[in-house]
């Protein structure tokens, strides 16, 4: 039996539910990464590079919503596995470190993207099309206002 809980503002209650559902949904969806020994950040990096081509480290961090400091570790680990490579820095502007997929990285991401799609469909399939459209509209409001 749960203890008597204090009343919280509706905004706090909804935020907590959104956060919990996002974490639980992500945990379900990203289980397919375990056999490939990839973290969610590593997968997001591979996916961003596959979709957009070579990117500077800052653009990757913006794409996957990670700090640039965290991105260094993510890219270092992907580079150790020969999934990405750092291109030589531009002699005119050495601040930008461009990253690209290797052939091995391209093959891996092409192999696992369908697994991600299946996992997402399975998890999100619990919602009706109308619910998905409503959730999309709500999500876009947050993305635009951020």
Short mmCIF file of N, CA and C in Angstrom, two decimals:
data_model
loop_
_atom_site.label_atom_id
_atom_site.label_comp_id
_atom_site.label_asym_id
_atom_site.label_seq_id
_atom_site.Cartn_x
_atom_site.Cartn_y
_atom_site.Cartn_z
N UNK A 1 0.84 -1.17 0.00
CA UNK A 1 0.00 0.00 0.00
C UNK A 1 0.89 1.24 0.00
N UNK A 2 0.59 2.20 -0.90
CA UNK A 2 1.38 3.42 -0.99
C UNK A 2 1.03 4.36 0.15
N UNK A 3 2.05 5.10 0.58
CA UNK A 3 1.81 6.11 1.60
C UNK A 3 1.04 7.26 0.99
N UNK A 4 0.42 8.03 1.83
CA UNK A 4 -0.30 9.22 1.39
C UNK A 4 0.69 10.19 0.76
N UNK A 5 0.51 10.55 -0.50
CA UNK A 5 1.44 11.44 -1.18
C UNK A 5 0.89 12.84 -1.22
N UNK A 6 1.81 13.80 -1.23
CA UNK A 6 1.42 15.20 -1.28
C UNK A 6 1.00 15.57 -2.69
N UNK A 7 0.07 16.46 -2.79
CA UNK A 7 -0.42 16.96 -4.08
C UNK A 7 0.65 17.83 -4.71
N UNK A 8 0.91 17.59 -5.98
CA UNK A 8 1.88 18.41 -6.73
C UNK A 8 1.13 19.12 -7.84
N UNK A 9 1.68 20.23 -8.31
CA UNK A 9 1.03 20.92 -9.44
C UNK A 9 0.92 20.00 -10.66
N UNK A 10 -0.11 20.19 -11.44
CA UNK A 10 -0.35 19.36 -12.63
C UNK A 10 0.87 19.36 -13.55
N UNK A 11 1.52 20.51 -13.71
CA UNK A 11 2.70 20.60 -14.58
C UNK A 11 3.81 19.66 -14.10
N UNK A 12 3.99 19.59 -12.80
CA UNK A 12 5.02 18.70 -12.23
C UNK A 12 4.63 17.24 -12.45
N UNK A 13 3.37 16.94 -12.22
CA UNK A 13 2.89 15.56 -12.41
C UNK A 13 3.07 15.12 -13.86
N UNK A 14 2.69 15.98 -14.81
CA UNK A 14 2.81 15.64 -16.23
C UNK A 14 4.28 15.53 -16.63
N UNK A 15 5.12 16.46 -16.15
CA UNK A 15 6.55 16.38 -16.44
C UNK A 15 7.13 15.06 -15.96
N UNK A 16 6.81 14.69 -14.72
CA UNK A 16 7.31 13.42 -14.18
C UNK A 16 6.87 12.23 -15.02
N UNK A 17 5.60 12.23 -15.44
CA UNK A 17 5.09 11.14 -16.27
C UNK A 17 5.77 11.11 -17.64
N UNK A 18 5.97 12.29 -18.24
CA UNK A 18 6.67 12.35 -19.52
C UNK A 18 8.09 11.82 -19.40
N UNK A 19 8.77 12.23 -18.35
CA UNK A 19 10.15 11.78 -18.15
C UNK A 19 10.20 10.27 -17.94
N UNK A 20 9.33 9.74 -17.11
CA UNK A 20 9.30 8.30 -16.87
C UNK A 20 8.97 7.53 -18.14
N UNK A 21 7.97 8.00 -18.89
CA UNK A 21 7.59 7.28 -20.11
C UNK A 21 8.69 7.35 -21.16
N UNK A 22 9.38 8.50 -21.25
CA UNK A 22 10.49 8.62 -22.21
C UNK A 22 11.62 7.66 -21.84
N UNK A 23 11.94 7.59 -20.56
CA UNK A 23 13.02 6.71 -20.13
C UNK A 23 12.66 5.24 -20.33
N UNK A 24 11.43 4.88 -20.01
CA UNK A 24 11.01 3.49 -20.17
C UNK A 24 10.93 3.11 -21.65
N UNK A 25 10.42 4.02 -22.46
CA UNK A 25 10.32 3.77 -23.89
C UNK A 25 11.70 3.62 -24.51
N UNK A 26 12.61 4.53 -24.16
CA UNK A 26 13.98 4.46 -24.69
C UNK A 26 14.65 3.16 -24.28
N UNK A 27 14.45 2.75 -23.03
CA UNK A 27 15.06 1.50 -22.56
C UNK A 27 14.56 0.32 -23.41
N UNK A 28 13.27 0.29 -23.69
CA UNK A 28 12.71 -0.78 -24.52
C UNK A 28 13.26 -0.74 -25.94
N UNK A 29 13.26 0.44 -26.53
CA UNK A 29 13.67 0.59 -27.93
C UNK A 29 15.14 0.24 -28.10
N UNK A 30 15.99 0.73 -27.20
CA UNK A 30 17.43 0.60 -27.42
C UNK A 30 18.03 -0.72 -26.95
N UNK A 31 17.20 -1.67 -26.58
CA UNK A 31 17.72 -3.00 -26.23
C UNK A 31 18.44 -3.65 -27.41
N UNK A 32 18.05 -3.29 -28.63
CA UNK A 32 18.68 -3.90 -29.81
C UNK A 32 20.15 -3.53 -29.92
N UNK A 33 20.61 -2.53 -29.17
CA UNK A 33 22.00 -2.10 -29.24
C UNK A 33 22.94 -3.02 -28.46
N UNK A 34 22.42 -3.74 -27.48
CA UNK A 34 23.26 -4.57 -26.61
C UNK A 34 24.15 -5.55 -27.38
N UNK A 35 23.63 -6.32 -28.33
CA UNK A 35 24.51 -7.26 -29.03
C UNK A 35 25.59 -6.57 -29.86
N UNK A 36 25.37 -5.32 -30.20
CA UNK A 36 26.34 -4.57 -31.01
C UNK A 36 27.32 -3.79 -30.14
N UNK A 37 27.13 -3.89 -28.81
CA UNK A 37 28.00 -3.20 -27.84
C UNK A 37 28.10 -1.71 -28.14
N UNK A 38 26.94 -1.09 -28.39
CA UNK A 38 26.87 0.35 -28.64
C UNK A 38 26.04 1.01 -27.55
N UNK A 39 26.45 2.22 -27.18
CA UNK A 39 25.63 3.02 -26.28
C UNK A 39 24.63 3.80 -27.13
N UNK A 40 23.64 4.39 -26.48
CA UNK A 40 22.66 5.21 -27.19
C UNK A 40 23.36 6.39 -27.86
N UNK A 41 24.33 7.00 -27.17
CA UNK A 41 25.06 8.13 -27.75
C UNK A 41 25.90 7.70 -28.96
N UNK A 42 26.50 6.54 -28.88
CA UNK A 42 27.28 6.04 -30.02
C UNK A 42 26.36 5.76 -31.21
N UNK A 43 25.22 5.15 -30.94
CA UNK A 43 24.27 4.89 -32.02
C UNK A 43 23.79 6.20 -32.63
N UNK A 44 23.44 7.18 -31.78
CA UNK A 44 22.98 8.48 -32.28
C UNK A 44 24.03 9.15 -33.15
N UNK A 45 25.29 9.02 -32.78
CA UNK A 45 26.38 9.59 -33.57
C UNK A 45 26.47 8.92 -34.93
N UNK A 46 26.43 7.59 -34.94
CA UNK A 46 26.47 6.86 -36.22
C UNK A 46 25.28 7.24 -37.09
N UNK A 47 24.13 7.34 -36.48
CA UNK A 47 22.90 7.67 -37.21
C UNK A 47 22.99 9.09 -37.79
N UNK A 48 23.47 10.05 -37.02
CA UNK A 48 23.61 11.43 -37.50
C UNK A 48 24.58 11.49 -38.68
N UNK A 49 25.69 10.80 -38.57
CA UNK A 49 26.68 10.80 -39.66
C UNK A 49 26.14 10.09 -40.90
N UNK A 50 25.36 9.04 -40.69
CA UNK A 50 24.78 8.32 -41.82
C UNK A 50 23.76 9.19 -42.57
N UNK A 51 22.96 9.91 -41.80
CA UNK A 51 21.90 10.74 -42.40
C UNK A 51 22.43 12.03 -43.02
N UNK A 52 23.45 12.63 -42.39
CA UNK A 52 23.89 13.97 -42.80
C UNK A 52 25.27 14.00 -43.45
N UNK A 53 25.99 12.89 -43.43
CA UNK A 53 27.34 12.90 -43.95
C UNK A 53 28.30 13.43 -42.90
N UNK A 54 29.56 13.68 -43.29
CA UNK A 54 30.54 14.17 -42.32
C UNK A 54 30.05 15.43 -41.61
N UNK A 55 30.27 15.47 -40.30
CA UNK A 55 29.84 16.60 -39.47
C UNK A 55 30.96 16.98 -38.51
N UNK A 56 30.96 18.24 -38.12
CA UNK A 56 31.91 18.62 -37.07
C UNK A 56 31.34 18.12 -35.74
N UNK A 57 32.21 17.97 -34.78
CA UNK A 57 31.84 17.41 -33.49
C UNK A 57 30.72 18.21 -32.83
N UNK A 58 30.74 19.52 -32.94
CA UNK A 58 29.70 20.36 -32.34
C UNK A 58 28.33 20.07 -32.97
N UNK A 59 28.30 19.89 -34.29
CA UNK A 59 27.03 19.59 -34.97
C UNK A 59 26.49 18.23 -34.54
N UNK A 60 27.38 17.27 -34.34
CA UNK A 60 26.93 15.95 -33.86
C UNK A 60 26.33 16.11 -32.47
N UNK A 61 27.01 16.86 -31.59
CA UNK A 61 26.49 17.03 -30.23
C UNK A 61 25.13 17.73 -30.25
N UNK A 62 24.94 18.67 -31.17
CA UNK A 62 23.63 19.33 -31.30
C UNK A 62 22.58 18.33 -31.77
N UNK A 63 22.94 17.46 -32.70
CA UNK A 63 22.01 16.47 -33.25
C UNK A 63 21.52 15.49 -32.19
N UNK A 64 22.45 15.03 -31.34
CA UNK A 64 22.07 13.99 -30.39
C UNK A 64 21.88 14.53 -28.97
N UNK A 65 21.96 15.85 -28.83
CA UNK A 65 21.71 16.55 -27.57
C UNK A 65 22.64 16.03 -26.46
N UNK A 66 23.93 16.12 -26.73
CA UNK A 66 24.97 15.78 -25.76
C UNK A 66 25.97 16.92 -25.70
N UNK A 67 26.69 17.02 -24.60
CA UNK A 67 27.70 18.07 -24.49
C UNK A 67 28.88 17.75 -25.40
N UNK A 68 29.61 18.78 -25.80
CA UNK A 68 30.77 18.55 -26.67
C UNK A 68 31.84 17.75 -25.93
N UNK A 69 31.95 17.92 -24.62
CA UNK A 69 32.90 17.14 -23.84
C UNK A 69 32.56 15.66 -23.87
N UNK A 70 31.29 15.34 -23.74
CA UNK A 70 30.85 13.95 -23.81
C UNK A 70 31.09 13.39 -25.20
N UNK A 71 30.93 14.23 -26.23
CA UNK A 71 31.10 13.78 -27.61
C UNK A 71 32.53 13.32 -27.87
N UNK A 72 33.51 13.95 -27.24
CA UNK A 72 34.90 13.53 -27.43
C UNK A 72 35.07 12.08 -27.03
N UNK A 73 34.52 11.70 -25.88
CA UNK A 73 34.61 10.31 -25.42
C UNK A 73 33.86 9.37 -26.36
N UNK A 74 32.66 9.77 -26.77
CA UNK A 74 31.85 8.94 -27.68
C UNK A 74 32.63 8.70 -28.98
N UNK A 75 33.17 9.76 -29.55
CA UNK A 75 33.89 9.65 -30.82
C UNK A 75 35.19 8.86 -30.65
N UNK A 76 35.89 9.08 -29.53
CA UNK A 76 37.10 8.30 -29.25
C UNK A 76 36.79 6.81 -29.26
N UNK A 77 35.71 6.42 -28.60
CA UNK A 77 35.35 5.00 -28.51
C UNK A 77 34.91 4.44 -29.86
N UNK A 78 34.18 5.24 -30.65
CA UNK A 78 33.80 4.78 -31.99
C UNK A 78 35.02 4.67 -32.90
N UNK A 79 35.96 5.58 -32.73
CA UNK A 79 37.19 5.56 -33.52
C UNK A 79 38.03 4.32 -33.18
N UNK A 80 38.09 3.95 -31.90
CA UNK A 80 38.82 2.75 -31.48
C UNK A 80 38.25 1.49 -32.15
N UNK A 81 36.96 1.52 -32.43
CA UNK A 81 36.30 0.37 -33.08
C UNK A 81 36.30 0.50 -34.60
N UNK A 82 36.97 1.54 -35.11
CA UNK A 82 37.07 1.80 -36.55
C UNK A 82 35.71 2.03 -37.21
N UNK A 83 34.78 2.63 -36.46
CA UNK A 83 33.45 2.93 -37.00
C UNK A 83 33.38 4.37 -37.53
N UNK A 84 34.23 5.25 -37.00
CA UNK A 84 34.32 6.63 -37.48
C UNK A 84 35.80 7.01 -37.57
N UNK A 85 36.04 8.11 -38.27
CA UNK A 85 37.40 8.66 -38.30
C UNK A 85 37.32 10.17 -38.26
N UNK A 86 38.34 10.75 -37.65
CA UNK A 86 38.48 12.20 -37.63
C UNK A 86 39.24 12.61 -38.88
N UNK A 87 38.69 13.57 -39.62
CA UNK A 87 39.37 14.06 -40.81
C UNK A 87 40.43 15.08 -40.40
N UNK A 88 41.45 15.25 -41.22
CA UNK A 88 42.45 16.29 -40.89
C UNK A 88 41.78 17.64 -40.74
N UNK A 89 42.24 18.39 -39.75
CA UNK A 89 41.65 19.71 -39.49
C UNK A 89 41.96 20.67 -40.62
N UNK A 90 41.02 21.58 -40.83
CA UNK A 90 41.19 22.64 -41.82
C UNK A 90 42.30 23.58 -41.33
N UNK A 91 43.27 23.83 -42.18
CA UNK A 91 44.40 24.68 -41.77
C UNK A 91 43.95 26.11 -41.51
N UNK A 92 42.83 26.54 -42.09
CA UNK A 92 42.33 27.91 -41.89
C UNK A 92 41.56 28.05 -40.57
N UNK A 93 40.90 27.00 -40.14
CA UNK A 93 40.13 27.06 -38.90
C UNK A 93 40.27 25.73 -38.18
N UNK A 94 41.20 25.66 -37.25
CA UNK A 94 41.53 24.41 -36.57
C UNK A 94 40.55 24.07 -35.43
N UNK A 95 39.55 24.95 -35.21
CA UNK A 95 38.59 24.69 -34.14
C UNK A 95 37.67 23.53 -34.48
N UNK A 96 37.42 23.32 -35.75
CA UNK A 96 36.45 22.32 -36.17
C UNK A 96 37.11 20.99 -36.44
N UNK A 97 36.57 19.96 -35.82
CA UNK A 97 37.06 18.61 -35.99
C UNK A 97 35.95 17.84 -36.71
N UNK A 98 36.14 17.54 -37.98
CA UNK A 98 35.10 16.87 -38.77
C UNK A 98 35.24 15.36 -38.61
N UNK A 99 34.10 14.71 -38.44
CA UNK A 99 34.02 13.27 -38.23
C UNK A 99 33.24 12.66 -39.38
N UNK A 100 33.70 11.49 -39.84
CA UNK A 100 32.94 10.77 -40.88
C UNK A 100 32.89 9.29 -40.54
N UNK A 101 31.89 8.63 -41.10
CA UNK A 101 31.77 7.19 -40.95
C UNK A 101 32.84 6.48 -41.78
N UNK A 102 33.33 5.38 -41.26
CA UNK A 102 34.18 4.50 -42.05
C UNK A 102 33.25 3.54 -42.80
N UNK A 103 33.80 2.75 -43.67
CA UNK A 103 33.00 1.74 -44.38
C UNK A 103 32.37 0.78 -43.37
N UNK A 104 33.15 0.40 -42.37
CA UNK A 104 32.64 -0.50 -41.33
C UNK A 104 31.49 0.15 -40.56
N UNK A 105 31.62 1.45 -40.28
CA UNK A 105 30.56 2.18 -39.59
C UNK A 105 29.30 2.26 -40.43
N UNK A 106 29.45 2.52 -41.74
CA UNK A 106 28.29 2.58 -42.64
C UNK A 106 27.58 1.23 -42.69
N UNK A 107 28.36 0.15 -42.78
CA UNK A 107 27.75 -1.18 -42.84
C UNK A 107 26.99 -1.50 -41.56
N UNK A 108 27.57 -1.13 -40.43
CA UNK A 108 26.90 -1.41 -39.15
C UNK A 108 25.60 -0.62 -39.03
N UNK A 109 25.63 0.67 -39.32
CA UNK A 109 24.42 1.48 -39.14
C UNK A 109 23.33 1.04 -40.12
N UNK A 110 23.71 0.69 -41.34
CA UNK A 110 22.72 0.19 -42.30
C UNK A 110 22.09 -1.12 -41.81
N UNK A 111 22.87 -1.91 -41.12
CA UNK A 111 22.38 -3.19 -40.60
C UNK A 111 21.42 -3.00 -39.43
N UNK A 112 21.72 -2.03 -38.55
CA UNK A 112 20.92 -1.92 -37.33
C UNK A 112 19.78 -0.91 -37.39
N UNK A 113 19.75 -0.03 -38.38
CA UNK A 113 18.63 0.91 -38.49
C UNK A 113 17.28 0.20 -38.61
N UNK A 114 17.18 -0.87 -39.41
CA UNK A 114 15.88 -1.58 -39.46
C UNK A 114 15.49 -2.18 -38.11
N UNK A 115 16.48 -2.58 -37.31
CA UNK A 115 16.19 -3.10 -35.97
C UNK A 115 15.60 -2.00 -35.10
N UNK A 116 16.14 -0.79 -35.23
CA UNK A 116 15.61 0.34 -34.47
C UNK A 116 14.17 0.62 -34.89
N UNK A 117 13.92 0.63 -36.19
CA UNK A 117 12.57 0.91 -36.69
C UNK A 117 11.58 -0.12 -36.14
N UNK A 118 11.95 -1.40 -36.18
CA UNK A 118 11.07 -2.44 -35.64
C UNK A 118 10.80 -2.24 -34.16
N UNK A 119 11.85 -1.91 -33.41
CA UNK A 119 11.70 -1.71 -31.97
C UNK A 119 10.79 -0.52 -31.68
N UNK A 120 10.97 0.56 -32.42
CA UNK A 120 10.13 1.75 -32.22
C UNK A 120 8.68 1.43 -32.55
N UNK A 121 8.46 0.75 -33.66
CA UNK A 121 7.08 0.41 -34.04
C UNK A 121 6.43 -0.49 -33.00
N UNK A 122 7.21 -1.40 -32.45
CA UNK A 122 6.65 -2.29 -31.44
C UNK A 122 6.26 -1.51 -30.18
N UNK A 123 7.12 -0.63 -29.73
CA UNK A 123 6.85 0.13 -28.51
C UNK A 123 5.74 1.16 -28.75
N UNK A 124 5.86 1.91 -29.83
CA UNK A 124 4.89 2.98 -30.11
C UNK A 124 3.58 2.44 -30.66
N UNK A 125 3.58 1.18 -31.06
CA UNK A 125 2.36 0.55 -31.57
C UNK A 125 1.28 0.42 -30.51
N UNK A 126 1.62 0.69 -29.28
CA UNK A 126 0.63 0.64 -28.20
C UNK A 126 -0.33 1.83 -28.29
N UNK A 127 0.05 2.85 -29.08
CA UNK A 127 -0.76 4.06 -29.24
C UNK A 127 -1.52 4.01 -30.55
N UNK A 128 -2.67 4.66 -30.58
CA UNK A 128 -3.43 4.76 -31.82
C UNK A 128 -2.77 5.81 -32.72
N UNK A 129 -3.14 5.81 -34.00
CA UNK A 129 -2.61 6.81 -34.93
C UNK A 129 -2.99 8.22 -34.46
N UNK A 130 -4.19 8.36 -33.93
CA UNK A 130 -4.64 9.66 -33.43
C UNK A 130 -3.79 10.10 -32.23
N UNK A 131 -3.51 9.17 -31.34
CA UNK A 131 -2.66 9.48 -30.19
C UNK A 131 -1.25 9.87 -30.64
N UNK A 132 -0.71 9.16 -31.63
CA UNK A 132 0.62 9.47 -32.14
C UNK A 132 0.67 10.87 -32.74
N UNK A 133 -0.36 11.22 -33.51
CA UNK A 133 -0.40 12.57 -34.10
C UNK A 133 -0.49 13.64 -33.02
N UNK A 134 -1.28 13.38 -31.99
CA UNK A 134 -1.41 14.33 -30.88
C UNK A 134 -0.08 14.47 -30.16
N UNK A 135 0.57 13.37 -29.89
CA UNK A 135 1.86 13.39 -29.21
C UNK A 135 2.92 14.10 -30.07
N UNK A 136 2.84 13.90 -31.37
CA UNK A 136 3.76 14.59 -32.29
C UNK A 136 3.56 16.10 -32.20
N UNK A 137 2.32 16.55 -32.19
CA UNK A 137 2.02 17.98 -32.09
C UNK A 137 2.55 18.55 -30.78
N UNK A 138 2.32 17.85 -29.69
CA UNK A 138 2.80 18.30 -28.38
C UNK A 138 4.33 18.36 -28.38
N UNK A 139 4.97 17.33 -28.90
CA UNK A 139 6.44 17.27 -28.93
C UNK A 139 7.02 18.41 -29.75
N UNK A 140 6.37 18.73 -30.87
CA UNK A 140 6.86 19.81 -31.72
C UNK A 140 6.80 21.15 -31.00
N UNK A 141 5.81 21.33 -30.16
CA UNK A 141 5.71 22.57 -29.38
C UNK A 141 6.95 22.71 -28.49
N UNK A 142 7.35 21.64 -27.83
CA UNK A 142 8.52 21.69 -26.97
C UNK A 142 9.79 21.90 -27.78
N UNK A 143 9.90 21.26 -28.92
CA UNK A 143 11.10 21.40 -29.76
C UNK A 143 11.25 22.81 -30.31
N UNK A 144 10.15 23.40 -30.71
CA UNK A 144 10.18 24.74 -31.28
C UNK A 144 10.50 25.77 -30.20
N UNK A 145 9.96 25.57 -29.00
CA UNK A 145 10.15 26.58 -27.95
C UNK A 145 11.52 26.48 -27.28
N UNK A 146 12.24 25.41 -27.51
CA UNK A 146 13.55 25.23 -26.86
C UNK A 146 14.66 25.92 -27.62
#
